[in-house]
XYZ file of C-alpha atoms in Angstrom:
614
model
C -45.139 42.670 -123.444
C -43.743 40.051 -121.118
C -44.600 39.364 -117.452
C -47.173 40.765 -115.006
C -47.410 40.087 -111.307
C -49.569 41.419 -108.496
C -49.834 40.847 -104.773
C -52.148 41.994 -101.978
C -52.010 40.505 -98.503
C -50.050 40.498 -95.235
C -46.489 40.197 -96.426
C -44.032 42.820 -97.740
C -45.373 43.327 -101.242
C -42.017 44.373 -102.767
C -40.351 41.129 -101.707
C -43.163 38.999 -103.041
C -43.277 40.933 -106.311
C -39.515 40.625 -106.911
C -39.623 36.899 -106.195
C -42.474 36.402 -108.621
C -40.763 38.498 -111.331
C -37.641 36.315 -110.998
C -39.804 33.303 -111.855
C -40.463 34.957 -115.204
C -36.864 35.703 -116.106
C -36.697 32.625 -118.367
C -39.010 34.490 -120.792
C -36.490 37.191 -121.463
C -36.897 40.904 -120.724
C -35.149 44.238 -121.083
C -36.438 46.159 -118.059
C -38.396 45.620 -114.872
C -40.394 47.630 -112.365
C -42.827 47.555 -109.470
C -45.426 49.918 -107.929
C -46.517 49.519 -104.319
C -49.033 51.351 -102.147
C -47.988 52.875 -98.819
C -50.103 55.979 -98.145
C -49.431 56.771 -101.814
C -48.209 54.840 -104.846
C -44.449 54.402 -105.055
C -42.968 53.235 -108.396
C -39.472 51.834 -108.992
C -38.281 50.725 -112.417
C -35.033 50.155 -114.252
C -33.715 49.127 -117.628
C -31.675 45.939 -117.345
C -31.988 42.994 -114.973
C -34.088 42.537 -111.877
C -30.999 42.648 -109.716
C -30.524 46.296 -110.901
C -34.114 47.071 -109.948
C -33.517 45.618 -106.462
C -30.748 48.070 -105.827
C -33.065 51.111 -106.099
C -35.891 49.852 -103.904
C -35.684 51.174 -100.346
C -35.724 48.761 -97.444
C -38.693 48.527 -95.115
C -41.277 49.927 -97.462
C -43.850 47.996 -95.423
C -46.263 47.908 -98.336
C -48.875 45.119 -98.530
C -50.119 45.618 -102.079
C -48.357 46.102 -105.403
C -47.921 45.230 -109.059
C -44.805 44.403 -111.102
C -43.706 43.865 -114.660
C -40.828 42.611 -116.767
C -40.878 44.183 -120.213
C -39.937 42.907 -123.664
C -40.098 46.052 -125.777
C -42.706 46.333 -128.590
C -43.173 50.131 -128.555
C -40.209 52.320 -127.560
C -36.603 51.444 -126.830
C -35.618 49.455 -123.711
C -35.020 52.245 -121.167
C -36.300 53.289 -117.801
C -38.912 55.723 -119.141
C -40.452 53.016 -121.314
C -40.334 50.394 -118.509
C -43.536 49.515 -116.644
C -45.362 50.431 -114.443
C -46.768 53.570 -116.112
C -48.353 56.157 -113.893
C -50.907 58.914 -114.305
C -51.354 60.844 -111.069
C -52.463 58.352 -108.470
C -52.981 55.506 -110.972
C -50.334 52.878 -111.835
C -50.656 50.385 -114.652
C -48.751 47.339 -115.971
C -49.755 46.044 -119.389
C -49.067 43.173 -121.788
C -50.362 43.329 -125.335
C -50.686 45.884 -128.102
C -53.116 48.754 -128.119
C -53.970 49.300 -131.763
C -55.614 52.735 -131.289
C -53.037 54.145 -128.943
C -51.973 56.942 -131.299
C -55.565 58.182 -131.457
C -55.900 57.935 -127.658
C -52.556 59.705 -127.200
C -53.667 62.616 -129.349
C -56.986 62.841 -127.535
C -55.438 62.684 -124.069
C -52.647 65.074 -124.942
C -55.292 67.570 -126.012
C -56.759 67.219 -122.528
C -53.378 68.157 -120.960
C -52.206 64.637 -120.105
C -48.436 64.546 -120.469
C -46.731 61.478 -122.026
C -43.152 60.736 -121.010
C -42.663 57.358 -122.706
C -42.879 56.037 -126.266
C -45.154 53.158 -125.270
C -48.749 52.365 -126.057
C -49.248 51.309 -122.403
C -48.918 54.802 -120.996
C -52.141 55.750 -122.789
C -53.968 53.236 -120.629
C -52.782 54.855 -117.443
C -53.913 58.300 -118.573
C -57.202 56.895 -119.940
C -57.887 55.171 -116.599
C -57.076 58.418 -114.695
C -59.398 60.469 -116.891
C -62.214 57.976 -116.443
C -61.760 57.823 -112.669
C -60.828 61.429 -111.820
C -62.121 63.433 -114.801
C -59.029 65.490 -115.515
C -55.236 65.742 -114.941
C -54.319 66.739 -111.419
C -57.693 65.893 -109.889
C -57.532 63.766 -106.719
C -61.293 63.417 -106.195
C -62.816 60.417 -107.977
C -65.906 61.037 -110.105
C -66.787 57.359 -110.041
C -65.425 54.114 -108.601
C -62.370 52.282 -110.008
C -64.437 49.329 -111.304
C -66.705 51.591 -113.356
C -63.689 53.595 -114.569
C -61.940 50.385 -115.642
C -65.054 49.178 -117.464
C -65.161 52.461 -119.390
C -61.408 52.289 -120.080
C -61.399 48.747 -121.550
C -64.311 49.564 -123.784
C -62.252 52.379 -125.260
C -59.270 50.167 -125.991
C -58.750 48.442 -129.336
C -56.269 45.584 -129.427
C -54.962 43.149 -126.830
C -54.344 43.734 -123.185
C -53.547 41.985 -119.929
C -53.751 44.610 -117.176
C -53.005 45.020 -113.483
C -53.827 48.412 -112.002
C -53.337 50.173 -108.668
C -55.594 53.073 -107.640
C -54.573 55.170 -104.648
C -58.232 55.570 -103.605
C -58.400 51.789 -102.969
C -54.857 51.053 -101.761
C -55.276 47.375 -100.870
C -56.906 46.445 -104.225
C -55.569 45.238 -107.579
C -57.792 45.668 -110.630
C -57.003 43.181 -113.459
C -58.450 42.797 -116.918
C -57.863 40.657 -119.973
C -58.429 40.735 -123.738
C -56.313 38.356 -125.889
C -53.489 38.458 -123.324
C -53.518 36.095 -120.341
C -54.255 36.987 -116.735
C -54.505 34.450 -113.941
C -55.636 35.151 -110.396
C -53.987 33.222 -107.556
C -56.006 32.482 -104.438
C -54.348 32.354 -100.990
C -55.227 32.597 -97.326
C -55.508 36.314 -96.425
C -53.585 37.129 -99.588
C -54.261 36.914 -103.322
C -52.209 37.270 -106.503
C -52.390 38.264 -110.155
C -50.040 37.194 -112.941
C -49.788 36.849 -116.703
C -48.333 33.394 -116.270
C -48.944 30.820 -113.553
C -45.205 30.298 -113.348
C -44.870 33.560 -111.450
C -47.105 32.455 -108.581
C -46.896 28.677 -108.490
C -44.604 28.731 -105.445
C -47.162 30.895 -103.660
C -50.417 29.068 -104.470
C -51.771 26.214 -106.549
C -55.307 27.588 -106.543
C -55.995 29.792 -109.541
C -58.758 31.336 -111.592
C -58.172 32.138 -115.264
C -59.734 35.292 -116.668
C -61.483 35.016 -120.037
C -61.523 37.753 -122.651
C -63.553 40.742 -121.588
C -63.417 39.881 -117.901
C -62.246 41.948 -114.924
C -60.996 40.822 -111.493
C -61.097 42.974 -108.340
C -58.513 41.488 -106.027
C -58.337 42.257 -102.313
C -56.521 40.379 -99.517
C -59.626 38.544 -98.320
C -61.722 38.322 -101.449
C -61.699 38.273 -105.246
C -64.689 39.269 -107.341
C -65.131 38.851 -111.072
C -67.044 41.026 -113.500
C -67.652 41.449 -117.209
C -66.758 44.671 -118.955
C -70.197 46.074 -118.067
C -69.546 45.558 -114.326
C -71.943 42.586 -114.173
C -70.873 39.872 -111.729
C -69.311 36.749 -113.301
C -69.095 33.442 -111.399
C -65.817 31.659 -111.977
C -64.509 28.157 -111.163
C -61.257 27.590 -109.330
C -58.501 25.409 -110.860
C -55.901 23.453 -108.894
C -52.489 23.574 -110.596
C -50.700 20.207 -110.499
C -47.529 21.271 -112.356
C -44.244 21.982 -110.685
C -42.340 25.203 -111.322
C -40.327 23.783 -114.231
C -43.442 22.545 -116.006
C -45.191 25.855 -115.330
C -42.544 27.754 -117.254
C -43.700 25.804 -120.261
C -47.401 26.393 -119.407
C -47.947 22.665 -119.224
C -46.349 21.905 -122.578
C -43.510 19.382 -122.687
C -41.150 21.804 -124.456
C -40.785 25.494 -125.113
C -40.883 24.756 -128.842
C -44.383 23.219 -128.600
C -45.517 26.126 -126.438
C -44.153 28.609 -128.967
C -45.816 26.812 -131.884
C -49.116 27.158 -130.006
C -48.427 30.844 -129.246
C -48.620 31.642 -132.963
C -52.405 32.189 -132.767
C -51.457 35.280 -130.721
C -48.057 36.238 -132.138
C -49.343 36.290 -135.746
C -52.171 38.568 -134.653
C -49.699 40.810 -132.825
C -47.655 41.082 -135.993
C -50.470 42.772 -137.906
C -52.397 44.327 -134.999
C -52.961 48.040 -135.590
C -51.168 47.907 -138.904
C -53.957 47.014 -141.292
C -57.320 48.387 -142.324
C -59.264 46.058 -144.531
C -61.951 48.724 -144.984
C -59.455 51.240 -146.342
C -57.398 48.507 -148.005
C -54.232 49.860 -146.430
C -51.229 48.975 -144.323
C -49.637 51.470 -141.897
C -46.472 50.877 -139.936
C -45.682 52.857 -136.837
C -42.658 55.095 -137.230
C -41.947 54.057 -140.867
C -40.447 57.093 -142.602
C -40.576 55.648 -146.152
C -42.919 57.909 -148.104
C -44.990 57.021 -151.133
C -42.380 58.745 -153.303
C -39.524 56.872 -151.590
C -41.229 53.553 -152.329
C -42.035 54.516 -155.911
C -38.331 55.388 -156.439
C -37.004 51.998 -155.274
C -35.587 50.208 -158.226
C -34.418 47.085 -156.450
C -34.640 45.325 -153.063
C -31.679 43.463 -151.645
C -32.574 40.971 -148.914
C -29.788 39.769 -146.536
C -30.307 37.168 -143.845
C -29.128 33.860 -142.367
C -30.811 30.521 -141.663
C -34.551 30.628 -141.048
C -34.558 34.410 -141.698
C -33.095 33.711 -145.165
C -35.999 31.395 -145.879
C -38.406 34.165 -144.928
C -36.410 36.486 -147.173
C -36.724 34.128 -150.143
C -40.528 34.082 -149.611
C -40.493 37.884 -149.643
C -38.710 37.930 -153.034
C -41.822 36.409 -154.649
C -44.041 38.790 -152.683
C -42.166 41.985 -153.591
C -41.972 41.082 -157.250
C -45.606 39.940 -157.535
C -47.269 42.575 -155.343
C -44.996 45.578 -155.800
C -43.289 44.955 -159.082
C -39.828 45.492 -157.546
C -36.891 43.348 -158.633
C -35.626 41.552 -155.515
C -32.447 39.611 -154.780
C -31.900 37.424 -151.715
C -28.421 36.719 -150.367
C -27.070 34.760 -147.411
C -25.442 37.460 -145.297
C -22.159 35.581 -144.910
C -21.881 35.270 -148.738
C -23.037 38.843 -149.435
C -20.198 40.192 -147.294
C -17.494 38.676 -149.473
C -19.080 39.215 -152.914
C -19.155 42.250 -155.098
C -22.798 43.382 -154.997
C -24.092 45.897 -157.488
C -25.927 48.384 -155.278
C -26.874 52.022 -155.560
C -28.817 54.732 -153.803
C -32.240 53.552 -155.055
C -31.699 50.069 -153.692
C -33.545 49.224 -150.480
C -31.544 46.723 -148.414
C -33.746 44.672 -146.068
C -31.963 42.807 -143.276
C -33.887 40.053 -141.512
C -32.678 38.866 -138.125
C -34.652 37.400 -135.219
C -32.233 38.620 -132.523
C -31.015 41.797 -134.192
C -27.481 40.632 -133.238
C -26.574 38.196 -136.008
C -22.930 38.965 -136.752
C -22.906 38.252 -140.462
C -26.148 40.165 -141.045
C -24.839 43.168 -139.164
C -21.634 43.185 -141.132
C -23.566 42.823 -144.411
C -25.742 45.808 -143.475
C -22.689 47.916 -142.850
C -21.359 46.904 -146.254
C -24.656 47.873 -147.976
C -24.629 51.240 -146.257
C -21.239 51.980 -147.792
C -22.943 51.932 -151.189
C -25.413 54.607 -150.083
C -28.362 52.196 -149.845
C -31.360 52.878 -147.680
C -31.597 50.114 -145.064
C -34.488 48.511 -143.249
C -34.464 45.770 -140.574
C -37.113 43.119 -139.774
C -36.363 42.005 -136.185
C -38.019 40.847 -132.997
C -35.850 42.734 -130.480
C -36.442 46.416 -129.827
C -33.199 48.271 -129.240
C -30.982 45.545 -130.699
C -27.827 46.399 -132.566
C -29.434 46.101 -136.002
C -31.994 48.804 -135.128
C -29.203 51.261 -134.559
C -27.506 50.405 -137.846
C -30.477 50.850 -140.196
C -32.629 53.707 -141.379
C -35.952 51.923 -140.695
C -37.137 49.067 -138.501
C -40.253 46.902 -138.565
C -40.726 44.797 -135.429
C -42.275 41.339 -135.650
C -43.738 41.617 -132.130
C -43.392 37.833 -131.620
C -42.395 38.089 -127.964
C -39.564 36.091 -126.332
C -38.721 32.776 -127.998
C -36.801 30.309 -125.797
C -36.505 27.289 -128.118
C -33.448 27.405 -130.319
C -35.424 26.404 -133.416
C -37.344 29.432 -134.648
C -41.122 28.986 -134.844
C -43.186 32.044 -134.001
C -40.399 34.434 -134.933
C -40.355 32.920 -138.444
C -44.102 33.422 -138.953
C -43.704 36.893 -137.432
C -41.101 37.683 -140.081
C -43.409 36.406 -142.753
C -46.285 38.598 -141.651
C -44.056 41.667 -141.437
C -42.777 40.997 -144.975
C -46.268 40.379 -146.327
C -47.319 43.741 -144.914
C -44.305 45.522 -146.362
C -44.873 43.969 -149.769
C -48.589 44.852 -149.686
C -47.838 48.401 -148.570
C -45.245 48.793 -151.300
C -47.633 47.454 -153.937
C -50.340 49.859 -152.830
C -47.961 52.825 -152.860
C -46.788 51.934 -156.383
C -50.281 51.343 -157.711
C -49.708 47.656 -158.347
C -52.584 46.509 -156.100
C -56.144 47.740 -156.387
C -58.344 48.501 -153.383
C -60.496 45.366 -153.734
C -57.549 42.990 -154.110
C -55.885 44.576 -151.115
C -59.052 44.351 -149.083
C -59.547 40.695 -149.906
C -55.998 39.781 -148.847
C -56.298 41.743 -145.579
C -59.631 40.090 -144.780
C -57.977 36.713 -145.331
C -54.960 37.735 -143.212
C -57.245 38.550 -140.244
C -58.631 34.995 -140.385
C -55.181 33.357 -140.185
C -54.908 33.198 -136.364
C -58.218 31.284 -136.129
C -57.123 28.934 -138.929
C -53.840 28.331 -137.095
C -55.916 27.323 -134.059
C -57.839 24.845 -136.202
C -54.555 23.271 -137.291
C -53.357 23.017 -133.698
C -56.638 21.408 -132.662
C -56.025 18.667 -135.236
C -52.334 18.138 -134.471
C -52.819 14.452 -133.610
C -52.838 13.569 -137.316
C -49.461 15.212 -137.713
C -48.177 13.333 -134.665
C -49.311 9.986 -136.139
C -47.569 10.841 -139.425
C -44.380 11.780 -137.584
C -44.428 8.471 -135.671
C -44.669 6.475 -138.912
C -41.355 7.922 -140.237
C -39.364 8.720 -137.109
C -36.809 5.990 -137.903
C -36.150 7.064 -141.499
C -32.647 8.197 -142.414
C -33.774 10.919 -144.858
C -36.683 13.191 -145.673
C -37.487 15.310 -148.664
C -39.700 18.385 -148.927
C -40.868 19.820 -152.225
C -42.839 22.917 -153.246
C -43.285 25.425 -156.000
C -43.287 29.253 -155.951
C -44.182 30.453 -152.446
C -44.166 26.882 -151.200
C -40.515 26.391 -152.148
C -39.204 28.505 -149.245
C -41.640 26.626 -146.994
C -40.019 23.365 -148.123
C -36.580 24.775 -147.316
C -37.754 25.913 -143.827
C -39.411 22.553 -143.136
C -36.216 20.702 -144.020
C -34.175 23.023 -141.837
C -36.510 22.526 -138.851
C -36.353 18.732 -139.153
C -32.564 18.774 -139.418
C -32.195 21.118 -136.448
C -34.176 19.189 -133.909
C -34.490 15.554 -135.044
C -31.013 15.204 -136.617
C -32.495 13.495 -139.705
C -30.916 14.373 -143.020
C -33.533 16.446 -144.797
C -33.541 18.564 -147.980
C -35.972 20.995 -149.460
C -36.250 21.379 -153.219
C -38.088 23.390 -155.816
C -40.302 20.624 -157.150
C -39.413 21.356 -160.767
C -35.767 20.530 -159.951
C -36.466 16.895 -159.027
C -35.558 15.544 -162.450
C -32.285 17.492 -162.396
C -30.711 15.224 -159.816
C -32.692 14.672 -156.607
C -34.820 11.887 -158.141
C -31.716 9.692 -157.934
C -32.060 9.751 -154.128
C -35.623 8.496 -154.105
C -36.082 4.860 -153.242
C -38.853 2.591 -152.018
C -40.496 4.101 -148.962
C -38.601 7.427 -148.907
C -40.882 10.001 -147.225
C -41.428 13.036 -149.436
C -43.568 15.897 -148.151
C -45.294 17.707 -151.031
C -46.646 21.165 -150.187
C -49.493 21.177 -152.664
C -51.944 23.820 -151.658
C -54.091 25.380 -154.384
C -52.792 28.046 -156.726
C -51.313 28.599 -160.158
C -48.637 25.856 -159.654
C -51.014 23.161 -158.368
C -51.271 21.120 -161.595
C -47.502 21.116 -161.904
C -47.176 19.848 -158.297
C -49.514 16.955 -159.097
C -47.144 15.965 -161.930
C -44.187 16.055 -159.524
C -46.078 13.894 -157.033
C -46.670 11.332 -159.819
C -42.965 11.405 -160.614
C -41.881 10.556 -157.118
C -44.650 8.027 -156.620
C -43.374 6.182 -159.704
C -39.969 5.897 -157.958
C -41.469 4.292 -154.851
C -41.643 7.316 -152.537
C -44.246 7.621 -149.792
C -45.986 10.931 -150.437
C -47.215 13.079 -147.587
C -49.272 15.919 -149.084
C -50.037 19.189 -147.408
C -53.203 20.161 -149.284
C -56.310 22.308 -149.053
C -58.942 20.641 -146.928
C -61.425 20.557 -149.839
C -58.973 19.013 -152.321
C -60.444 15.763 -153.743
C -57.974 15.357 -156.638
C -54.865 14.856 -154.538
C -56.383 11.833 -152.833
C -55.695 9.880 -156.023
C -51.928 10.319 -155.671
C -50.818 10.955 -152.099
C -50.370 8.230 -149.473
C -51.053 10.540 -146.520
C -52.904 13.889 -146.677
C -52.636 16.546 -143.995
C -55.336 19.125 -144.700
C -54.753 22.853 -144.333
C -57.594 25.394 -144.085
C -58.384 27.170 -147.331
C -57.110 30.713 -147.553
C -55.842 33.217 -150.071
C -53.113 31.647 -152.261
C -50.524 34.193 -151.020
C -51.171 33.351 -147.387
C -51.336 29.543 -147.476
C -47.570 29.210 -146.785
C -48.156 30.557 -143.249
C -50.618 27.734 -142.496
C -48.473 25.031 -144.143
C -45.548 26.235 -142.011
C -47.482 25.462 -138.783
C -48.123 21.862 -139.895
C -44.456 21.384 -140.797
C -43.261 22.802 -137.495
C -45.453 20.241 -135.737
C -44.085 17.499 -138.019
C -40.489 18.381 -137.018
C -41.421 18.595 -133.343
C -43.190 15.284 -133.128
C -40.484 13.542 -135.139
C -37.823 14.805 -132.696
C -40.089 13.818 -129.776
C -40.401 10.236 -131.097
C -36.601 10.094 -131.481
C -35.961 11.333 -127.934
C -33.958 14.362 -129.110
C -33.155 17.494 -127.123
C -35.793 19.644 -128.779
C -35.313 23.031 -127.064
C -31.542 22.882 -127.155
C -30.359 20.897 -130.221
C -26.765 19.802 -130.238
C -24.173 22.236 -131.601
C -26.651 25.115 -132.109
C -27.220 28.481 -130.427
C -30.292 30.746 -130.417
C -28.405 33.873 -131.486
C -25.337 33.620 -133.713
C -23.263 36.571 -132.581
C -19.943 35.366 -134.045
C -18.938 35.041 -137.674
C-alpha cells in the first residue's frame, strides 16, 4: 500500500506520473513504478527511490495514458518483482489495500496456468482481471468489455482495495475502483487524473470527485463516467479543493499526527484483515511457521522493546498469560542487553519495533539468539533489518507514519499481539471456540467504534483546553489499563512537554499520592472489568486529596458519575479490547493539549522517529 496515480490526456504521461508520484514521497515508500500505453503496455519499476525509476524510463515514450505507484510493502519484500504495477498479459494494475482471499485466488488462478512472479496479493488482481476480460492466459481477444470484467473482478475480491487499471484494448482509458481504500478522480480540460491522495494531483487540478466504496470510475481524456459494482451508472458531485499542496499532504488535517489518529479506523482493520475467522474461531498469520506443537512447547515468552513498543509489550504480557497460559517477561531492550537473562531453547523472544531498525532492540535480539531462542518480530516495515534477524515476523500493516509520536503503529502493534496471544491460546487449548468467537466478533467492531470516538472528539478537545496550562498530569489504570496509562503519559510528555506519569492505580498509596494537590488533573482509565471496583476506590483516594478526576469510562456507566469530575465515554466492548479504544481518546487528549500550547506536534523537540543509534 501507499500511493496511486493515473493520467490520461494530451501530455507525456510518464512525466506527469513521475511528477505526481514525487508529491507522494512524504508518505514513505520502498519502490516505485509506472505503466504507460503506446501501442502496447510498457511497465517500468524499481526498488528504491523515484530518481532510480527515472533512470530506466526511456526518453520520448510519447504515451498519453498511464498509471503509477509508490509501494510500502505489506506482502513480499521490497524488491523490483514485488513493486507495482503488476501485469497479466495486456493488463496492468496498481493496488492499495489488502486482499484477504488472495491465497485462495492464487491457488485457483495458478491451477488455470496463470504464473505468479511476485509475493504480493496485488498480482492476483491482475491475473483475475485478465481472466475475466480475456478468458484464459495468453488470449488477446476479449470475451467481454473491461467495465464488465472489472465488475466481476471486484465482486470476487475480499478485503480492501484502491485500484487503477490499464487495458490494452482501451489504451486511452483508466479503470479505477475503491473499497475501503481511497481513490479520487481529478477533472481537467482534455485530461483527467486518478490518485489515492489528492496531494498527488493538486498541482494539476482543483476539481475532484471522490469514489465511495463499491464504486468504479472509467476515466478517458474527455470524459469520466461512474458506476456501481454492477455496472449501473452513478451520478457524482464535483468538489473544489481549496487546500494548498502542503495542506493536501495532511489531507486537510492540521498535523500528520491528527491525520494518523484518524487513519486508525483503517489501519486497525488492516492489522486483522484476512487473519481472523470468527466463524471458525481461529487466527491465521500469513507465513508464520510456528506449528501447534511449537507453540505448545513454549515455556516462556521474553518481550524486548523500547518506548511506545515497550508499552505494547507490557500489554501483551497480560494477554499471553491470561489467554495462552505462558509466563511472559517484558524488558526494555537497552536494559536487557546488559543484564544476565535466563533464556533457553523453549523461550520465544518477541521483539517489537515500529521501524524494524531500533538499535537497542536489534542488539537485544542478537543477544537472545545466542541463547538458542526462537525469535519473532512485530514490526511495520517489510524488509527492515529486524526481519532478517529473526525466525518469524508479523507485520502490523499500519502504513507509513510521519508524525514522530506513534499513534496508528501503536494500535497496530496491539492488534498483532492480541492475535498472537489468541492464536497461542487456541493452539494450547486455553481458549474455547465460543470464547474465541466472541472476542473476534468484538474485534471486528473496533474500527467502527474508533470512528464513533473520533466523531465525538470535541469533548476531548474541551477537556484538553481546561488543563493545557497545568505543570503536571497523572494517568492511572489497573491490569490491561496500566500499560495504557503509561502510553498516555508518554504521548503527553512527547508532544506537549508537560511532566506526566502513568501509574498502576494500586501503587498510588506507595508514594505518588504525595504529589497530588488541589486541582491536579488525574486521568483514571476505568472501563468495566474485574478491576473496576478497585479503580473506583482509587478515584475516591485521589478525590480526597483534591485532584480533578477525568475518567475514561464505558458509555453506559452510571456509577462513576458520582466520583469523577469529567467523564469521557468509550464505546462498550469486550474487556480485553477496551484498551484499544481508550488509547484513541488519550492520543486525542495529548494532541489537543499540545495544540493549545502551540507545540511542534509532528516534530517534537529532541526526538526522532526511528532511533537507530544506541
